[in-house]
mmCIF file of C-alpha atoms in Angstrom:
data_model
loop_
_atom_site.group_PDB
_atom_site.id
_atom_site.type_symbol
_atom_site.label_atom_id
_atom_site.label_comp_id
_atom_site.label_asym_id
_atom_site.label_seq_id
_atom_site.Cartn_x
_atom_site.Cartn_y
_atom_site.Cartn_z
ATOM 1 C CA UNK N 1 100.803 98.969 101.290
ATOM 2 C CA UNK N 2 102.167 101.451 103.668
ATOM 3 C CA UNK N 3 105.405 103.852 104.632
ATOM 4 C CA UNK N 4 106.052 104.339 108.148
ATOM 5 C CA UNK N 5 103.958 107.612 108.346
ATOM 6 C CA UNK N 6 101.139 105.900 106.734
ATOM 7 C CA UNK N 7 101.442 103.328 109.328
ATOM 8 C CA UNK N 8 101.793 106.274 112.203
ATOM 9 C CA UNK N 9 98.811 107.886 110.860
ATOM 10 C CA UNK N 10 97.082 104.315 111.433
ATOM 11 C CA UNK N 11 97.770 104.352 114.891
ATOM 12 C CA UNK N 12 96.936 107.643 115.605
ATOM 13 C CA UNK N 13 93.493 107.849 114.033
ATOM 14 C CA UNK N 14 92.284 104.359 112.397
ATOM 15 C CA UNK N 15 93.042 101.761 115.255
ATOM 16 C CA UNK N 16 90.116 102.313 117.347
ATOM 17 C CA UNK N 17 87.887 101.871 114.139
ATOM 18 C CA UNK N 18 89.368 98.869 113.342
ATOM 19 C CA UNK N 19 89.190 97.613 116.643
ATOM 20 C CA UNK N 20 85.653 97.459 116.670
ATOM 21 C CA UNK N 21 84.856 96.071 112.871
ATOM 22 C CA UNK N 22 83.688 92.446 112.196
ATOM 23 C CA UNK N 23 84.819 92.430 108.347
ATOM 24 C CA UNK N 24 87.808 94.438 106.697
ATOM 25 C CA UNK N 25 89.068 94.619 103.723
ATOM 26 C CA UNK N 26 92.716 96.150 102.466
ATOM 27 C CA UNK N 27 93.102 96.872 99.175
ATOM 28 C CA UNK N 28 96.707 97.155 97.891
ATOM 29 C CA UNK N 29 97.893 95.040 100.808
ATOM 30 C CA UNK N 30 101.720 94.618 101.481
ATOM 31 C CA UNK N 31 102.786 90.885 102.270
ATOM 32 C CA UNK N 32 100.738 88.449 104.307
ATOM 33 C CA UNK N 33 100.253 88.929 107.008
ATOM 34 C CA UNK N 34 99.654 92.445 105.936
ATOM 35 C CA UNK N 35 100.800 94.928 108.506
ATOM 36 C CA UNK N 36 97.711 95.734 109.662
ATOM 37 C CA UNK N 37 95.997 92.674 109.932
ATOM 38 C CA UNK N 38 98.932 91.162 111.388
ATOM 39 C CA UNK N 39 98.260 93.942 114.523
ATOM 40 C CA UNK N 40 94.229 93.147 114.437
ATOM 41 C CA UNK N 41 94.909 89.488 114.752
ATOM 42 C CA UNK N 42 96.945 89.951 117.981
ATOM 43 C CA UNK N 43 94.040 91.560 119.658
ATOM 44 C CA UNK N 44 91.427 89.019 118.327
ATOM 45 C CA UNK N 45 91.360 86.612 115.793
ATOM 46 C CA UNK N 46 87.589 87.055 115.002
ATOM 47 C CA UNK N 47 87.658 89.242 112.634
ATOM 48 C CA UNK N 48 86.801 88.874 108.833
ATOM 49 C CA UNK N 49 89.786 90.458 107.043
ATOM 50 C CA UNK N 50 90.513 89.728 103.638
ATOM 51 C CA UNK N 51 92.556 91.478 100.890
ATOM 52 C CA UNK N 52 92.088 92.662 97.293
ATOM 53 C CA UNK N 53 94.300 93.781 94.398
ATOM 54 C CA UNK N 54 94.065 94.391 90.303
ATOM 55 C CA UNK N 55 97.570 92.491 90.084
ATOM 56 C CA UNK N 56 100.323 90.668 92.437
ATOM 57 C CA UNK N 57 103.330 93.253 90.984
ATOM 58 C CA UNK N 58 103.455 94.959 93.970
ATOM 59 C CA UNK N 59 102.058 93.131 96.918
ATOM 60 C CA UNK N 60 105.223 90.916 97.982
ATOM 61 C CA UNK N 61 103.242 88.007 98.779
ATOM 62 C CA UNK N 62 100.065 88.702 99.688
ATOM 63 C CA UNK N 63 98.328 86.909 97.281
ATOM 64 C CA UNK N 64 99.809 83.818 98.839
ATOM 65 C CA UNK N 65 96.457 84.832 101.716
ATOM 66 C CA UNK N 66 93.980 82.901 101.510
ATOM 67 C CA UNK N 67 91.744 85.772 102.010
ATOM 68 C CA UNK N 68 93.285 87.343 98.539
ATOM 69 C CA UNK N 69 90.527 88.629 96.051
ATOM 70 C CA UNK N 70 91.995 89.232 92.720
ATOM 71 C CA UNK N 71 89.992 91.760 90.493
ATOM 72 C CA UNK N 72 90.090 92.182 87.135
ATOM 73 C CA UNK N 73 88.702 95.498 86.872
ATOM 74 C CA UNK N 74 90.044 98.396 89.280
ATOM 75 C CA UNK N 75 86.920 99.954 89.212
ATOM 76 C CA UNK N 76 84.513 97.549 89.650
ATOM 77 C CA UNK N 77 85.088 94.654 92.400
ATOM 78 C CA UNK N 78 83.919 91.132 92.372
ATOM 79 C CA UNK N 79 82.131 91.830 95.832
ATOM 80 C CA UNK N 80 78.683 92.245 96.561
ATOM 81 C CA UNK N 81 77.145 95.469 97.836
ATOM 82 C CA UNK N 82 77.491 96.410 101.765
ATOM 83 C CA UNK N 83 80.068 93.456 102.102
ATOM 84 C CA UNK N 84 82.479 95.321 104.900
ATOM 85 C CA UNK N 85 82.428 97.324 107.955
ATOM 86 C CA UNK N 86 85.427 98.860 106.872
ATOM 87 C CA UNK N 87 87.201 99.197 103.554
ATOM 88 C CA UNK N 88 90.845 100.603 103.925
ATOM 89 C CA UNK N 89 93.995 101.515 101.545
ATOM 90 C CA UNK N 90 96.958 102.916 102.716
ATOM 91 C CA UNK N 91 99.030 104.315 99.531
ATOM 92 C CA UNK N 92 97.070 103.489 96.717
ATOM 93 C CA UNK N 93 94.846 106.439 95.911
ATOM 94 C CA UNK N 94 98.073 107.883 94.017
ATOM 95 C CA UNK N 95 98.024 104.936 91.833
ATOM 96 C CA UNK N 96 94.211 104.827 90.921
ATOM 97 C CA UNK N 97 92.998 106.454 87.278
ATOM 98 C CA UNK N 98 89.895 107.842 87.980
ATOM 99 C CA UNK N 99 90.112 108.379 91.869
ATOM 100 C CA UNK N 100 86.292 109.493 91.525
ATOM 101 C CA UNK N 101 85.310 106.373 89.894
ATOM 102 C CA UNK N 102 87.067 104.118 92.453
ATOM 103 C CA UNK N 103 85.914 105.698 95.549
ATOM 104 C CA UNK N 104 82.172 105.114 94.409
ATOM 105 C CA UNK N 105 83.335 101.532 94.384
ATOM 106 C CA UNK N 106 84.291 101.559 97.729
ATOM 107 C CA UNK N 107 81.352 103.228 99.312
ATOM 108 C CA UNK N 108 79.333 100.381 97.456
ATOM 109 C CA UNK N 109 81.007 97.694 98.827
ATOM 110 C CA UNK N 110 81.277 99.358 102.803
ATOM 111 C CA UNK N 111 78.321 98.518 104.931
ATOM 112 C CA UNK N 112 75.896 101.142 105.891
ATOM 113 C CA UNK N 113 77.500 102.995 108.975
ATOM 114 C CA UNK N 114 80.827 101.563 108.043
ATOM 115 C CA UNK N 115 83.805 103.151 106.847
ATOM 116 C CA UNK N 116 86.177 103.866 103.663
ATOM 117 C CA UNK N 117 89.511 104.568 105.384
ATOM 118 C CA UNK N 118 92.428 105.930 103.136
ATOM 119 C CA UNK N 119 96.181 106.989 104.208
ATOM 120 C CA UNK N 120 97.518 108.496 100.630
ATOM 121 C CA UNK N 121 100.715 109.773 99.981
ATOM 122 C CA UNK N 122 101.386 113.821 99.918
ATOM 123 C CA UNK N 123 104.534 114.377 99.649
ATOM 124 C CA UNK N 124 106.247 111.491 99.248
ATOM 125 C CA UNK N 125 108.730 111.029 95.859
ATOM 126 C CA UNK N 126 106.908 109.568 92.352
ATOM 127 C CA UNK N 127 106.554 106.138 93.048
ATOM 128 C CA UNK N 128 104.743 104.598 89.614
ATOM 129 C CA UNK N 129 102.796 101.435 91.122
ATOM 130 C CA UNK N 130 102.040 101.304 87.605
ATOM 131 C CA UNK N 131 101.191 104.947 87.441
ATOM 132 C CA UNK N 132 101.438 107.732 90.611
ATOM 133 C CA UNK N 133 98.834 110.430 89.221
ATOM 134 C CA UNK N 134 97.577 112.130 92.234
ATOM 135 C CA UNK N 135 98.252 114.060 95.593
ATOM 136 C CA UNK N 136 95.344 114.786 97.155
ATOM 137 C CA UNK N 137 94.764 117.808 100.162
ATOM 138 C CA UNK N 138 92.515 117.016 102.826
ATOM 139 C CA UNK N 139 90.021 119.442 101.401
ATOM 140 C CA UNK N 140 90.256 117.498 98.132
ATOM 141 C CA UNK N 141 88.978 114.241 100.087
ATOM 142 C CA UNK N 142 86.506 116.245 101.942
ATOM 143 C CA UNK N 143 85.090 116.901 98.395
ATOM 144 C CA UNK N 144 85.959 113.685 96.717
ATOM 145 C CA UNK N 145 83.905 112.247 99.806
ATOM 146 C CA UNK N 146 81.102 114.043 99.063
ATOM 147 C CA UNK N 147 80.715 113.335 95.707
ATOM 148 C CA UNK N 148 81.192 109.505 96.744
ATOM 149 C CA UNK N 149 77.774 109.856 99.191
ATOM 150 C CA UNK N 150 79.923 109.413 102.116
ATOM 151 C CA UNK N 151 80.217 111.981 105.460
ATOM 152 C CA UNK N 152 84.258 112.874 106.027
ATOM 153 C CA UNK N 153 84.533 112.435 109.878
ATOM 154 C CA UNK N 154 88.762 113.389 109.622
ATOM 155 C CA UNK N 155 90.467 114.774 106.657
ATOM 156 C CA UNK N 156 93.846 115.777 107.584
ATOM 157 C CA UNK N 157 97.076 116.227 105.967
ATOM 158 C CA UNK N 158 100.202 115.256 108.852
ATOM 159 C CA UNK N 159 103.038 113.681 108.757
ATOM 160 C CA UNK N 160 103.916 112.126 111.801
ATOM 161 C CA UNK N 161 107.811 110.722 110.687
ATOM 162 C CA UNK N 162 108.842 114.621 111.836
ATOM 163 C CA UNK N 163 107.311 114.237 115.163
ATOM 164 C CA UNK N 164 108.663 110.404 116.062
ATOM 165 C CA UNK N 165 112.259 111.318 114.756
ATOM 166 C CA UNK N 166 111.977 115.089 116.469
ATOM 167 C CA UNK N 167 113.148 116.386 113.162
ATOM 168 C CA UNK N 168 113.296 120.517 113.175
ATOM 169 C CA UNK N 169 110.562 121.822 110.643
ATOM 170 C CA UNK N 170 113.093 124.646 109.309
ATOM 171 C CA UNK N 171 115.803 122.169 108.012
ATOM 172 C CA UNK N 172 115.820 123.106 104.705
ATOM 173 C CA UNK N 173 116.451 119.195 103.714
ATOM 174 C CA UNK N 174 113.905 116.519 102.633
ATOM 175 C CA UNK N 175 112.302 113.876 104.539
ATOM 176 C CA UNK N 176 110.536 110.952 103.313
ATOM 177 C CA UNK N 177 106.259 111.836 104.194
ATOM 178 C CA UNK N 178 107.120 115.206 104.988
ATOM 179 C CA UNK N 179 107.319 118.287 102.940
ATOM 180 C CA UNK N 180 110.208 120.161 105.467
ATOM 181 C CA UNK N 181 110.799 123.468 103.253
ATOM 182 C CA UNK N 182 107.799 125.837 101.828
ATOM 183 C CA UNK N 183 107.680 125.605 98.036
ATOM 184 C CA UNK N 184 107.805 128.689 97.567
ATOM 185 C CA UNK N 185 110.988 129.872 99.410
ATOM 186 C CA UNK N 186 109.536 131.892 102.539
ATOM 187 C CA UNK N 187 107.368 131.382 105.001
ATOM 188 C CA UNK N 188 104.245 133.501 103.237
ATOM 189 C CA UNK N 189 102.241 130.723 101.705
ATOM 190 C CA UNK N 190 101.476 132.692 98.620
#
């Protein structure tokens, strides 16, 4: 799906991956062309890329891709094993029941020496997609990785939005993808 620092962080760390992968799939894409595959195809239009939801609620079109794979079960895909070099979601680990479950279902379906790439929101505002159950630190995807069988190469938690729009970090005022202020009230961390 995708807010602008989701699509920053893309730039900054995914592209390159991407750049090199025979077969991708989204899941939770945003229209068709998705973002991202609309950027991929400019560079080549070799690539494999197809796209995969549970439902067409909130995808604004993007089942109208040919390359749409409708599943009935979140957890459990209609794709074979080791199908993609890279399987990606941008903003949809929040809205997942049993993150734990799911990301076992995407290292099954991600080739051997492939990738499961995932931007998730941190602090952006409740956003049910039909639920929003989880913010996850990048230690918590370093473990949830683990767990999964796969080896984290770059767990990070950034938002980028402050940087492009040179936004001061001590305004005291909220900004979409950014958490500006320090919970709790001073700059001890405790």
């Amino acid at each position: 799906m995708g807010h602008l620092n989701g699509r920053l962080l893309w730039h900054k760390y995914a592209e390159s991956y991407f750049e090199k992968a025979e077969s991708i799939l989204e899941i939770g894409p945003l229209g068709y062309p998705t973002y991202y595959e609309n950027i991929l195809r400019k560079k080549s239009d070799k690539v494999e890329y197809k796209v995969l939801d549970i439902g067409s609620d909130f995808i604004s079109g993007a089942e109208k891709n040919p390359n749409f794979i409708l599943s009935k079960d979140p957890m459990d895909y209609p794709i074979g094993d080791n199908s993609f070099d890279i399987v990606f979601s941008d903003q949809v680990l929040e809205t997942v029941d049993f993150i734990w479950v799911w990301y076992k279902e995407l290292a099954r379906i991600t080739q051997p020496g492939g990738y499961v790439i995932t931007i998730n929101a941190y602090s952006y505002p409740r956003c049910p997609s039909p639920i929003d159950a989880w913010r996850v630190h990048s230690d918590g995807m370093k473990v949830l990785n683990q767990y999964s069988g796969l080896k984290t190469i770059l767990s990070v938690t950034e938002s980028l939005e402050l940087e492009k729009y040179k936004v001061p970090l001590r305004t005291g005022a909220y900004f979409p993808g950014a958490s500006i202020t320090n919970p709790y009230g001073d700059d001890s961390g405790k």
